[in-house]
Coordinates of N, CA and C in Angstrom, one line a residue:
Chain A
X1 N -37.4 -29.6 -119.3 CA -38.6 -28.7 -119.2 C -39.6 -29.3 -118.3
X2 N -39.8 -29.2 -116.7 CA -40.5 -29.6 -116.3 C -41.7 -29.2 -116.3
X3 N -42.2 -27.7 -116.7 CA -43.0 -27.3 -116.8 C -43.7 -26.5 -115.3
X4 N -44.8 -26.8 -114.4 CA -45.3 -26.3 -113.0 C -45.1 -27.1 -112.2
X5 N -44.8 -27.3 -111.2 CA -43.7 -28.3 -110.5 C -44.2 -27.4 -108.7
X6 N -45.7 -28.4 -108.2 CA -45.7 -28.3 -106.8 C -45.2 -28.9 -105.5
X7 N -44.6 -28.4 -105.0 CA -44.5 -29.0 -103.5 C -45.1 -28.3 -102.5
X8 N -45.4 -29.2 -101.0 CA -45.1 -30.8 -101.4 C -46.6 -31.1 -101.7
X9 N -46.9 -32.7 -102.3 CA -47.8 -32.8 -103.1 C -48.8 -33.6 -102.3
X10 N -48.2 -33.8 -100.9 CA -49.8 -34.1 -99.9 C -48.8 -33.4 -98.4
X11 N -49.8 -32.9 -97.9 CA -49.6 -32.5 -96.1 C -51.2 -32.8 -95.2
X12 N -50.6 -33.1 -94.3 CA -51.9 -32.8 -93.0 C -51.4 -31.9 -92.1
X13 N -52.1 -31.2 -92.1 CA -52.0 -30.0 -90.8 C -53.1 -29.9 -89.5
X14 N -52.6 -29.7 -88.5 CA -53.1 -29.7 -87.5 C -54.1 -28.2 -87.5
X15 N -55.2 -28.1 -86.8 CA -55.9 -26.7 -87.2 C -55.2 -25.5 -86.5
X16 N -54.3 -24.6 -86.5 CA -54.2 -23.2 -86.5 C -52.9 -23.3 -86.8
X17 N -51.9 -24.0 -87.4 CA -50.7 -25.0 -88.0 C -51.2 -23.6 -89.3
X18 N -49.7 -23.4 -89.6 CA -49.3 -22.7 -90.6 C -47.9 -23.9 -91.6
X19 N -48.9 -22.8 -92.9 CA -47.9 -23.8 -93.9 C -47.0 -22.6 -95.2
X20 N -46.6 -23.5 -96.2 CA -46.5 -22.6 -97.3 C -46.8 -23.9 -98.3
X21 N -47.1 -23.4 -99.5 CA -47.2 -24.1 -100.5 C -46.1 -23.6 -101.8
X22 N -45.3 -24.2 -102.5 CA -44.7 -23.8 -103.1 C -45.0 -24.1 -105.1
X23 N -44.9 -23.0 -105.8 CA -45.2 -23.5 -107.1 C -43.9 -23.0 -107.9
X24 N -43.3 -23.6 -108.7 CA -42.3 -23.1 -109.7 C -42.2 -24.0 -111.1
X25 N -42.3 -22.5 -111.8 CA -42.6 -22.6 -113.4 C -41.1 -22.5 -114.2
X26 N -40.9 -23.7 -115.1 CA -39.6 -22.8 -115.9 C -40.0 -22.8 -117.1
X27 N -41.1 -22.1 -117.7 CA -41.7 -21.5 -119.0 C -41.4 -19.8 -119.3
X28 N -40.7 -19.5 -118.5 CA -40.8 -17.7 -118.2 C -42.1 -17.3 -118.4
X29 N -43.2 -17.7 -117.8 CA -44.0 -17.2 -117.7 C -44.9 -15.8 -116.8
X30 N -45.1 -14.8 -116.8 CA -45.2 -13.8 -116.4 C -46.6 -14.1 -115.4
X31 N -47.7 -14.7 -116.0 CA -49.0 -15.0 -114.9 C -48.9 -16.6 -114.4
X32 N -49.1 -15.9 -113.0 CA -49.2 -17.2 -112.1 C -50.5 -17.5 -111.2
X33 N -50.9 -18.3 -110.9 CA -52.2 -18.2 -110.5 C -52.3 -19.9 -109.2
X34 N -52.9 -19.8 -108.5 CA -53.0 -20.7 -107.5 C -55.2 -20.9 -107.4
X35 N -54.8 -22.1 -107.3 CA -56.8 -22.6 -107.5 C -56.8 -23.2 -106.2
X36 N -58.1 -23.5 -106.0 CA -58.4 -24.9 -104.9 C -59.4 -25.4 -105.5
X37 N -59.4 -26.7 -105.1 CA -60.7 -27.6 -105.7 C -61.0 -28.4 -104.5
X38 N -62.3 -28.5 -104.3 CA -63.5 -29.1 -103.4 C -63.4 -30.3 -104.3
X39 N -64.0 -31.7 -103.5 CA -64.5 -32.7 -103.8 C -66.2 -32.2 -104.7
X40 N -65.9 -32.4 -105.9 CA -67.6 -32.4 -106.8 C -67.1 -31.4 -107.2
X41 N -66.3 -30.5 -107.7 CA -66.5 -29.0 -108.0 C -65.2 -28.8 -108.9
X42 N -65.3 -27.5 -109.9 CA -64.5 -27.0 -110.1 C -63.7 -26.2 -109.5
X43 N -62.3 -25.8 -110.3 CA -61.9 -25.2 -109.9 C -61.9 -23.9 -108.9
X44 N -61.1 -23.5 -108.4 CA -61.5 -22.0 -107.7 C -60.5 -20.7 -107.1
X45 N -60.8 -19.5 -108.0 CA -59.3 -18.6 -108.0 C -59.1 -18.3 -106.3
X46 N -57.9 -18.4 -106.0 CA -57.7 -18.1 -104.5 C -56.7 -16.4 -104.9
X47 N -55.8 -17.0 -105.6 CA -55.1 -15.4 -105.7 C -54.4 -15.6 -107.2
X48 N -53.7 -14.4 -108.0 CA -53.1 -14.6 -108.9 C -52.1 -13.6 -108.9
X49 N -50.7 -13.9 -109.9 CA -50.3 -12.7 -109.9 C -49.8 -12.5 -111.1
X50 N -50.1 -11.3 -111.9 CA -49.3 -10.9 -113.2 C -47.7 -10.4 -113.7
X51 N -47.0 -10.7 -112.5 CA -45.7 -10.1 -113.4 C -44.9 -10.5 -111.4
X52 N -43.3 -10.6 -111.6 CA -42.6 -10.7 -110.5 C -43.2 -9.5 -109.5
X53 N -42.6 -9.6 -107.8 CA -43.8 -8.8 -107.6 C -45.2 -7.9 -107.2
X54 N -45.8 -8.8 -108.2 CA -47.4 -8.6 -108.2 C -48.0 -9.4 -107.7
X55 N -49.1 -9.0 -106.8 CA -50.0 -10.1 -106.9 C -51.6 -9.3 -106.3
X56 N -52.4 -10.2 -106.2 CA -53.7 -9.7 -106.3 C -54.9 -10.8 -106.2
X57 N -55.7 -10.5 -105.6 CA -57.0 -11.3 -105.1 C -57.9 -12.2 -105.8
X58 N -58.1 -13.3 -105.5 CA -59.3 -13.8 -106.8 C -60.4 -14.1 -106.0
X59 N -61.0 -15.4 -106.5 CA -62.6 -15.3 -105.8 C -62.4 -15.5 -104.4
X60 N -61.9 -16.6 -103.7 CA -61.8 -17.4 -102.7 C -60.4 -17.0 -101.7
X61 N -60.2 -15.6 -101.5 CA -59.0 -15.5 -101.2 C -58.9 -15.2 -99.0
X62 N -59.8 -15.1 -98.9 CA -59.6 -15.3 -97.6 C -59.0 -16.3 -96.9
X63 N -58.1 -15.9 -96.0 CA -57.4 -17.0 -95.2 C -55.8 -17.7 -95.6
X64 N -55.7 -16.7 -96.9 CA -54.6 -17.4 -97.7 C -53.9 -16.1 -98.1
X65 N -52.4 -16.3 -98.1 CA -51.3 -15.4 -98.5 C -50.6 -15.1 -99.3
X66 N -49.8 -14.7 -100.5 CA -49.3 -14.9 -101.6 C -48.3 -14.3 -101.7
X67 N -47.1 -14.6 -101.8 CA -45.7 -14.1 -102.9 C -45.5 -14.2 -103.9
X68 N -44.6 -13.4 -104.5 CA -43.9 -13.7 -105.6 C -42.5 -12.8 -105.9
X69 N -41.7 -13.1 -105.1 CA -40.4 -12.8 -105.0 C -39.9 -12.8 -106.4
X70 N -40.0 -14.4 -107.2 CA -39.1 -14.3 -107.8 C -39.9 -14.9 -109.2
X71 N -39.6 -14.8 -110.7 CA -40.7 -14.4 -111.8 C -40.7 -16.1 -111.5
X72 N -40.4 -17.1 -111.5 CA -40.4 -18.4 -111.5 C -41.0 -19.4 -110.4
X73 N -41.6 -18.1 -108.9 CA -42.2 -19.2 -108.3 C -43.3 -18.2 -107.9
X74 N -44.3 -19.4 -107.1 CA -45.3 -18.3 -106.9 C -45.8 -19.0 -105.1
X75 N -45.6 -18.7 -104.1 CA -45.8 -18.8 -102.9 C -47.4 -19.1 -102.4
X76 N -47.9 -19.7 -101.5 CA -49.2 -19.7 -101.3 C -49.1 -19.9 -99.4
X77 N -49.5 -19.2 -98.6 CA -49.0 -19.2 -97.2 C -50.7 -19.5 -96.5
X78 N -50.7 -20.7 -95.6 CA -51.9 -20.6 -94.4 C -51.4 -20.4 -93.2
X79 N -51.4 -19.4 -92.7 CA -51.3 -18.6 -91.7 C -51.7 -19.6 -90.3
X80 N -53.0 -19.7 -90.5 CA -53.6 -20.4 -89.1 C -54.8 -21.2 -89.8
X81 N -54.7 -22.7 -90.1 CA -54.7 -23.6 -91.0 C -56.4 -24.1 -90.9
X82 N -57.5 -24.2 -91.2 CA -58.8 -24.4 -90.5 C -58.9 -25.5 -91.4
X83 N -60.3 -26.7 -90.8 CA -60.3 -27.5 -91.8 C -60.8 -27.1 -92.9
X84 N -62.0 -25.9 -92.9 CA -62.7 -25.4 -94.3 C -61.5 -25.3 -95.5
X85 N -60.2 -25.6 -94.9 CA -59.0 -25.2 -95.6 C -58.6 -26.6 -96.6
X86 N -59.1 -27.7 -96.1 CA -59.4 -29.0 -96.8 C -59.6 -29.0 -98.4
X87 N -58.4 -29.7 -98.9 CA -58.6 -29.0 -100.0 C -57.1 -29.5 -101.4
X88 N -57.9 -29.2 -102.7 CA -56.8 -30.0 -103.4 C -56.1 -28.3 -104.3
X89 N -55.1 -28.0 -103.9 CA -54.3 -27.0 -104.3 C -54.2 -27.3 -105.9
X90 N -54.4 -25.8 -106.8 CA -53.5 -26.4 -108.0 C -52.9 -25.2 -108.1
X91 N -51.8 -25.4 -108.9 CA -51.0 -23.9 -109.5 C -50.9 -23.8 -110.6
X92 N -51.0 -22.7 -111.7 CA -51.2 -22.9 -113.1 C -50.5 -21.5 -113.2
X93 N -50.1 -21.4 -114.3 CA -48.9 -20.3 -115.1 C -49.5 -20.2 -116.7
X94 N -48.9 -19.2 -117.2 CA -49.3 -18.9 -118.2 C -48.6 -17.6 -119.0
X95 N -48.5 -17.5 -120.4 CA -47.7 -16.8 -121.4 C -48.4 -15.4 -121.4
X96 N -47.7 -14.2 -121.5 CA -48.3 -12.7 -121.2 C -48.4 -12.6 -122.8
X97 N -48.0 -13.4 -123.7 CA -48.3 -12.9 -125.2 C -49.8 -12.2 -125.7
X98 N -49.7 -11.2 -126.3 CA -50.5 -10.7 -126.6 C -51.4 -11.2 -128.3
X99 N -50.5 -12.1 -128.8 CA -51.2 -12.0 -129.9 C -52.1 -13.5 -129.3
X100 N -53.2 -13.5 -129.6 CA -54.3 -14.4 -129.1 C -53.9 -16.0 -129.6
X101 N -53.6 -16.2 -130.5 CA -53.7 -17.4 -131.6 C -51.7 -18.6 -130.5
X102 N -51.6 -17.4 -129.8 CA -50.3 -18.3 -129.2 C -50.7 -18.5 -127.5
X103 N -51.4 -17.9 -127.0 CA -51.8 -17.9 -125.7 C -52.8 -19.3 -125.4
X104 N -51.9 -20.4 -126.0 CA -52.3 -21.6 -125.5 C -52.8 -21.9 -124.4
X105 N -52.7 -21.4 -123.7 CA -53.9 -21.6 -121.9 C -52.8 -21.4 -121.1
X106 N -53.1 -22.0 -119.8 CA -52.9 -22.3 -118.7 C -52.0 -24.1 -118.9
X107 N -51.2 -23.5 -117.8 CA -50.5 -24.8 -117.6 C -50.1 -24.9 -116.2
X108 N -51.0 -26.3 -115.5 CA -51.3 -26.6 -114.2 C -50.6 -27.7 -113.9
X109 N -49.9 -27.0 -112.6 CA -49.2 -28.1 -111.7 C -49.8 -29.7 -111.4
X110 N -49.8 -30.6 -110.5 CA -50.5 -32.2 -110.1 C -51.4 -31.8 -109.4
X111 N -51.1 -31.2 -108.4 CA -51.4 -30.5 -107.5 C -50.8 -30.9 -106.1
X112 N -51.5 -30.2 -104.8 CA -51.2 -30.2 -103.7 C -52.4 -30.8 -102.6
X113 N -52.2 -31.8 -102.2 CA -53.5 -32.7 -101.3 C -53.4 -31.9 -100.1
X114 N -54.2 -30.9 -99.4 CA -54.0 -30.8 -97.9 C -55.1 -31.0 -96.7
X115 N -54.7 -31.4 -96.1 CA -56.0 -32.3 -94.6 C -55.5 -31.3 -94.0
X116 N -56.6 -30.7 -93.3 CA -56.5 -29.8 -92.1 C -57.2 -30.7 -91.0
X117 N -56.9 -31.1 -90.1 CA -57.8 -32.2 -89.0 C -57.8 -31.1 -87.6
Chain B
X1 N -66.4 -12.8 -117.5 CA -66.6 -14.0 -118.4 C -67.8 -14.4 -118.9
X2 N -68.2 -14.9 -119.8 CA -69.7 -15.7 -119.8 C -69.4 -16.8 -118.9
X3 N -70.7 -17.2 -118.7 CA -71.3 -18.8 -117.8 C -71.2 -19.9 -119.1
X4 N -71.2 -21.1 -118.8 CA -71.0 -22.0 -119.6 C -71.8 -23.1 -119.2
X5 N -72.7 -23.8 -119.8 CA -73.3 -24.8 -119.5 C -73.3 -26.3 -120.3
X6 N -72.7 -27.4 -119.6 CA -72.6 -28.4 -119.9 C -73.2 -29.8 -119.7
X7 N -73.5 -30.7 -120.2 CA -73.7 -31.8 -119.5 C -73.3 -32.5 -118.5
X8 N -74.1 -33.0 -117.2 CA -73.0 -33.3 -116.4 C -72.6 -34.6 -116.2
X9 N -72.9 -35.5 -117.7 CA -72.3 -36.4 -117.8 C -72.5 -37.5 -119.2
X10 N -71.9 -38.3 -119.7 CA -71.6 -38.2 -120.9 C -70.9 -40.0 -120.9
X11 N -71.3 -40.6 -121.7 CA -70.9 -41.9 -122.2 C -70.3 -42.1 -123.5
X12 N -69.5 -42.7 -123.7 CA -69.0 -42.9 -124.8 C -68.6 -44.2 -125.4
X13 N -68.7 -44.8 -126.5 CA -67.9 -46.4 -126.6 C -66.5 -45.6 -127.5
X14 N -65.4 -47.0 -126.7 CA -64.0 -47.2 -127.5 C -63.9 -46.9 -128.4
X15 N -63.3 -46.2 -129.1 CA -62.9 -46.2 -131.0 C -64.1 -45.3 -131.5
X16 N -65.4 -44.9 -131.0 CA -66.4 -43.8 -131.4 C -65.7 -42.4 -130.9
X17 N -66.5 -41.8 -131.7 CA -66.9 -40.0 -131.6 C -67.1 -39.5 -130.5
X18 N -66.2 -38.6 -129.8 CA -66.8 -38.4 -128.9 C -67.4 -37.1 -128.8
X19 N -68.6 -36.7 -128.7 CA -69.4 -34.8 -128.8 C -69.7 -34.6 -127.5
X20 N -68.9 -33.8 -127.2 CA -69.3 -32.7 -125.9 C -70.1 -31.0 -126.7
X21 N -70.9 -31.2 -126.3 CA -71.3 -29.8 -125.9 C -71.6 -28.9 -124.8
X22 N -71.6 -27.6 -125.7 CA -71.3 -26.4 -124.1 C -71.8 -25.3 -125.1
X23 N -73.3 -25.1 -124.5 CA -73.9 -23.4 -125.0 C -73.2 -22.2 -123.6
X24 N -73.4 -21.3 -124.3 CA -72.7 -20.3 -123.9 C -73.7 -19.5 -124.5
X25 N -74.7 -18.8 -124.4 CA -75.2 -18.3 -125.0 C -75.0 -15.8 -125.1
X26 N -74.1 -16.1 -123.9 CA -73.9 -15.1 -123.6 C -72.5 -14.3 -124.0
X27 N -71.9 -15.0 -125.1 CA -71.0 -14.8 -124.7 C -70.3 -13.3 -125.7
X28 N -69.9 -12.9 -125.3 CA -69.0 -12.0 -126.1 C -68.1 -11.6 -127.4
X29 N -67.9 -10.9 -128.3 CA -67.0 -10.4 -129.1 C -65.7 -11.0 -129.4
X30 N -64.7 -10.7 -128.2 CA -63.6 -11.0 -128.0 C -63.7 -11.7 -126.7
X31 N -64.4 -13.0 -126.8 CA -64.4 -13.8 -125.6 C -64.0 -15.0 -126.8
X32 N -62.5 -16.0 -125.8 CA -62.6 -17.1 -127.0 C -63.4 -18.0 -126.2
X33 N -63.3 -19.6 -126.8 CA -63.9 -20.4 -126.3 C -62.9 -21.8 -125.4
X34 N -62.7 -22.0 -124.5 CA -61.4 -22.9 -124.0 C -61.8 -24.5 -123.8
X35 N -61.0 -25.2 -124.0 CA -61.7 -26.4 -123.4 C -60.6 -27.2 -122.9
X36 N -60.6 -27.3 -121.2 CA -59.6 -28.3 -120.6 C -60.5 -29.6 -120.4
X37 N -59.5 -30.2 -119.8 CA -60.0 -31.9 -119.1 C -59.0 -32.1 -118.1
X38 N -59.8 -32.8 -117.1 CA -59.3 -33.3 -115.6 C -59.0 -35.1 -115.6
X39 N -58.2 -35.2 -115.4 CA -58.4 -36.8 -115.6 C -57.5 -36.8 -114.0
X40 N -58.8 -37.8 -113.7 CA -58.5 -38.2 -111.8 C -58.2 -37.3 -111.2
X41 N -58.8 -35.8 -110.8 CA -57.7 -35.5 -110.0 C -56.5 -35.0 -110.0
X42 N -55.7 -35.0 -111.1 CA -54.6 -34.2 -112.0 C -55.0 -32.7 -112.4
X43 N -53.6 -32.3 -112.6 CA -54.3 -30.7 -112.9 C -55.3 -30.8 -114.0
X44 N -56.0 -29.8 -114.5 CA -56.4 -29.9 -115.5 C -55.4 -29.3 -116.7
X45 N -55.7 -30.0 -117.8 CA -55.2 -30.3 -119.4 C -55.6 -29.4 -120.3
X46 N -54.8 -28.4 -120.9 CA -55.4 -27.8 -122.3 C -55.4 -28.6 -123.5
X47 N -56.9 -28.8 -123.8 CA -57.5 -29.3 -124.8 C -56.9 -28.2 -126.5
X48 N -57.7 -27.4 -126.6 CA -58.0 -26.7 -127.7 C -58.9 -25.4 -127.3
X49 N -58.6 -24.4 -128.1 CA -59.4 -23.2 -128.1 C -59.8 -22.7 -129.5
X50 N -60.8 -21.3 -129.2 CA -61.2 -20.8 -130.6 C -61.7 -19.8 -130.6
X51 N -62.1 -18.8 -131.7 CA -62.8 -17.8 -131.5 C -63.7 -18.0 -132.3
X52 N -64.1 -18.1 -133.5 CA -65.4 -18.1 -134.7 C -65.1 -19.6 -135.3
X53 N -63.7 -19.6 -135.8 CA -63.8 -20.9 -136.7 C -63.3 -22.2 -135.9
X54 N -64.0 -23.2 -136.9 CA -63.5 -24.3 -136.5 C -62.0 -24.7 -136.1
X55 N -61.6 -25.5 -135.4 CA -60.2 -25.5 -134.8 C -60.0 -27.0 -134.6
X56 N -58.9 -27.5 -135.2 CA -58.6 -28.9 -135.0 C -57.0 -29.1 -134.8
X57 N -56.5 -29.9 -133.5 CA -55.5 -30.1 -133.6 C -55.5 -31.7 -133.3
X58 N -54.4 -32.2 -132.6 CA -53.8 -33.4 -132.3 C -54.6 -34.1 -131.2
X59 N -55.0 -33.3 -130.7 CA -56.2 -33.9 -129.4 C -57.7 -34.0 -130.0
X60 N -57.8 -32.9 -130.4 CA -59.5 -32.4 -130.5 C -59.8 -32.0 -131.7
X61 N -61.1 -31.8 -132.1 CA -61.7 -30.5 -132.6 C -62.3 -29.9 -132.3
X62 N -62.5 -28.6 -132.3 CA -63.9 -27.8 -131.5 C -64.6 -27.2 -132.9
X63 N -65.9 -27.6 -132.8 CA -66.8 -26.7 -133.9 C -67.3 -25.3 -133.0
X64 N -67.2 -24.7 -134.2 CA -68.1 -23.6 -133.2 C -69.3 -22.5 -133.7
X65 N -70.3 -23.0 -133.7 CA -71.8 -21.9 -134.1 C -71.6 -20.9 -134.8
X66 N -71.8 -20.6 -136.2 CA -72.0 -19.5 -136.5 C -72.3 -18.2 -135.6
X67 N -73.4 -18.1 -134.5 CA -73.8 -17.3 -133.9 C -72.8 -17.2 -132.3
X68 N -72.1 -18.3 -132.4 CA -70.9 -18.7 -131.6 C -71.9 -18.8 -129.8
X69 N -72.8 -19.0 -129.8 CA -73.7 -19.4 -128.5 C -73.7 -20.5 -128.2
X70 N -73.0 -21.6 -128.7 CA -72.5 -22.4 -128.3 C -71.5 -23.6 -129.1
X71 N -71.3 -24.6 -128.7 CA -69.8 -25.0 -129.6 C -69.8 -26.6 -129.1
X72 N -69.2 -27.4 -129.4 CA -69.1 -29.0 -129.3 C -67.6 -29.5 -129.7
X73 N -67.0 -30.0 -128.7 CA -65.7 -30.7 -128.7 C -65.9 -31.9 -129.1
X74 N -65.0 -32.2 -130.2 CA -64.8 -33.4 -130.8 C -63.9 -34.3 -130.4
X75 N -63.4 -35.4 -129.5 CA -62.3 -36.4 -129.9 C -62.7 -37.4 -130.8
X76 N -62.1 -37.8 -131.6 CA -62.3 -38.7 -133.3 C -62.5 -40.4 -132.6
X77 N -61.9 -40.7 -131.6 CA -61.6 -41.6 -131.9 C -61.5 -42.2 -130.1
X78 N -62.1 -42.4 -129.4 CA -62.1 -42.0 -128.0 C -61.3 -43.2 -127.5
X79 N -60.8 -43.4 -126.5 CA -59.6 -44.3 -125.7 C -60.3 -44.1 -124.3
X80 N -59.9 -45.6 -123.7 CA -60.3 -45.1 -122.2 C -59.4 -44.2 -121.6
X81 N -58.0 -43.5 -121.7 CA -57.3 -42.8 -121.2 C -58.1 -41.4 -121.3
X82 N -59.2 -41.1 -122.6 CA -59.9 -40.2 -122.0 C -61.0 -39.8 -121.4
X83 N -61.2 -40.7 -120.7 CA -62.3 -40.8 -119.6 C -61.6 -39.5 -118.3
X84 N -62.5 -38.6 -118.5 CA -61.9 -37.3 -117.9 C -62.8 -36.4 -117.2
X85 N -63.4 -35.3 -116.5 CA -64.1 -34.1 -116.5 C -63.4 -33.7 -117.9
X86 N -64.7 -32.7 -118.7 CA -64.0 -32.3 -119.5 C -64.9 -30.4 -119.2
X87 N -64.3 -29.6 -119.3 CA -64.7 -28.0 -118.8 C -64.8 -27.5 -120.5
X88 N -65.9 -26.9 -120.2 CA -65.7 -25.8 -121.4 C -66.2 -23.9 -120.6
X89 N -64.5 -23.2 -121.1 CA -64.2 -22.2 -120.3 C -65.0 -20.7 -122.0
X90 N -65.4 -20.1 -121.5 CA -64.9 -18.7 -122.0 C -64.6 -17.4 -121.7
X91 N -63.3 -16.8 -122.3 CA -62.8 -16.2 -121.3 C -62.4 -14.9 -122.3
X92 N -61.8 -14.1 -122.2 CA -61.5 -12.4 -122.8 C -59.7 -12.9 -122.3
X93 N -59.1 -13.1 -123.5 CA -57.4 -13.0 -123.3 C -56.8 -12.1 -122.7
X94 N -57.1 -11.0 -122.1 CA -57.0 -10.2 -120.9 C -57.4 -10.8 -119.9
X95 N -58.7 -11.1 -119.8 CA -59.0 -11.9 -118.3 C -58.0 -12.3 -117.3
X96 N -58.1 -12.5 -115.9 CA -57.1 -12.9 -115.5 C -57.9 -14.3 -114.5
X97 N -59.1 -15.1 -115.4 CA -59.3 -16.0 -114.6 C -59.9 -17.0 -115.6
X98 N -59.9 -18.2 -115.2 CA -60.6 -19.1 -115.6 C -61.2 -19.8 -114.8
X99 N -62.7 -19.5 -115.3 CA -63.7 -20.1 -114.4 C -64.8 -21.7 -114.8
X100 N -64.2 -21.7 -114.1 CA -64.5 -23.2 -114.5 C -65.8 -24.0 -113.9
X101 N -66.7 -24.1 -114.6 CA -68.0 -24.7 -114.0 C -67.6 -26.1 -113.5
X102 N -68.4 -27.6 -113.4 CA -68.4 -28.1 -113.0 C -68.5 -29.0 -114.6
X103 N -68.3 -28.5 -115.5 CA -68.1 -29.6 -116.2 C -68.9 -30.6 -116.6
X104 N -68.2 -31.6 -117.9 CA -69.2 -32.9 -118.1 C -68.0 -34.1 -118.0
X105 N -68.6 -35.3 -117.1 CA -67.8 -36.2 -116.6 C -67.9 -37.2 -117.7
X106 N -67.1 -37.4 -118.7 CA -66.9 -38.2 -119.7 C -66.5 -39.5 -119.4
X107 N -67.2 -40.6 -119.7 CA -66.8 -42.2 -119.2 C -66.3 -42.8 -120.7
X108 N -65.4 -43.1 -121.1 CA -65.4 -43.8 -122.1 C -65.3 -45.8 -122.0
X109 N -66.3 -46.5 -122.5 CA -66.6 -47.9 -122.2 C -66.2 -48.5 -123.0
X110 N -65.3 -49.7 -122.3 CA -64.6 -50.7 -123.7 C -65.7 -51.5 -124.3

């Protein structure tokens, strides 16, 4: 059980350089969710998706793309790569259970280092 | 979600108590209370959660206010392995986000 499992876990990209970032969960978990984190700062929703798919917008979603083909991975695409794009990727998954008392949290990938120069 | 406010930073010695607090004073009904930790860099870590009562597991405990506006994470017994950001989240189990302030940067000193 590896649990959220990112690749790859550092890149540098040249600026208008496209990429993908890849996340895969083997919890069968139904929500998947992709962050970025700034140097000093929390977290920050870029996109999420609830079910194979699905997917849907969070705070910080401009500039970035999202799949979810398949219920176990969850895709993150930079089209044309800027350094504002600098930045520590995480991916986190999570249990669609409804009764409250089992919905243990979120469970996050290492993450993903990426340099846009 | 509610906003969460924490210390933005925090000392601790080896083998003591360690009390984080996090008012929340806004917060909701069916809003629980979450508490991750970051160590270096790493994803961040589920701690422990709650809704009214106290909650203690293998990591933590969380007290939490009668009036539930705010709440205090306990580690018993602190290690420098937990020298971490530590986030205190509240969120509605529907939500589909966790918003994560900036946290309190816990040093624990041998």
């Amino acid at each position: 059980n590896a649990g959220v499992t990112q690749t790859p876990k550092f890149r540098v990209l040249k600026t208008g350089q496209s990429m993908t970032l890849l996340c895969a969960q083997d919890m069968n978990h139904e929500y998947m969710y992709w962050y970025r984190q700034d140097p000093g700062m929390g977290l920050r929703l870029i996109h999420y998706s609830v079910g194979e798919g699905t997917t849907a917008k969070g705070e910080v979603p401009d500039g970035y793309n999202v799949s979810r083909l398949k219920k176990q991975n969850f895709l993150l695409g930079l089209e044309s790569a800027a350094p504002s794009q600098t930045s520590v990727y995480f991916c986190a998954s999570r249990t669609d259970s409804q009764i409250p008392i089992r919905n243990y949290g979120y469970t996050f990938g290492s993450g993903t280092r990426l340099t846009v120069v | 979600d509610a906003k969460t406010t924490q210390p933005p930073s925090m000392d601790c010695a080896e083998g003591r108590a360690a009390n984080l607090p996090c008012n929340h004073s806004t917060i909701s009904g069916n809003e629980y209370v979450y508490w991750y930790r970051q160590i270096h860099s790493q994803g961040p870590q589920y701690i422990i959660h709650g809704l009214k009562n106290n909650e203690t597991n293998e990591m933590a405990s969380l007290i939490i206010t009668e009036d539930r506006k705010s709440s205090t994470l306990i580690l018993p017994h602190a290690t420098l392995r937990d020298t971490a950001v530590y986030y205190c989240i509240v969120r509605d189990t529907g939500a589909n986000n966790l918003f994560f302030g900036t946290g309190t940067r816990l040093t624990v000193i041998p």
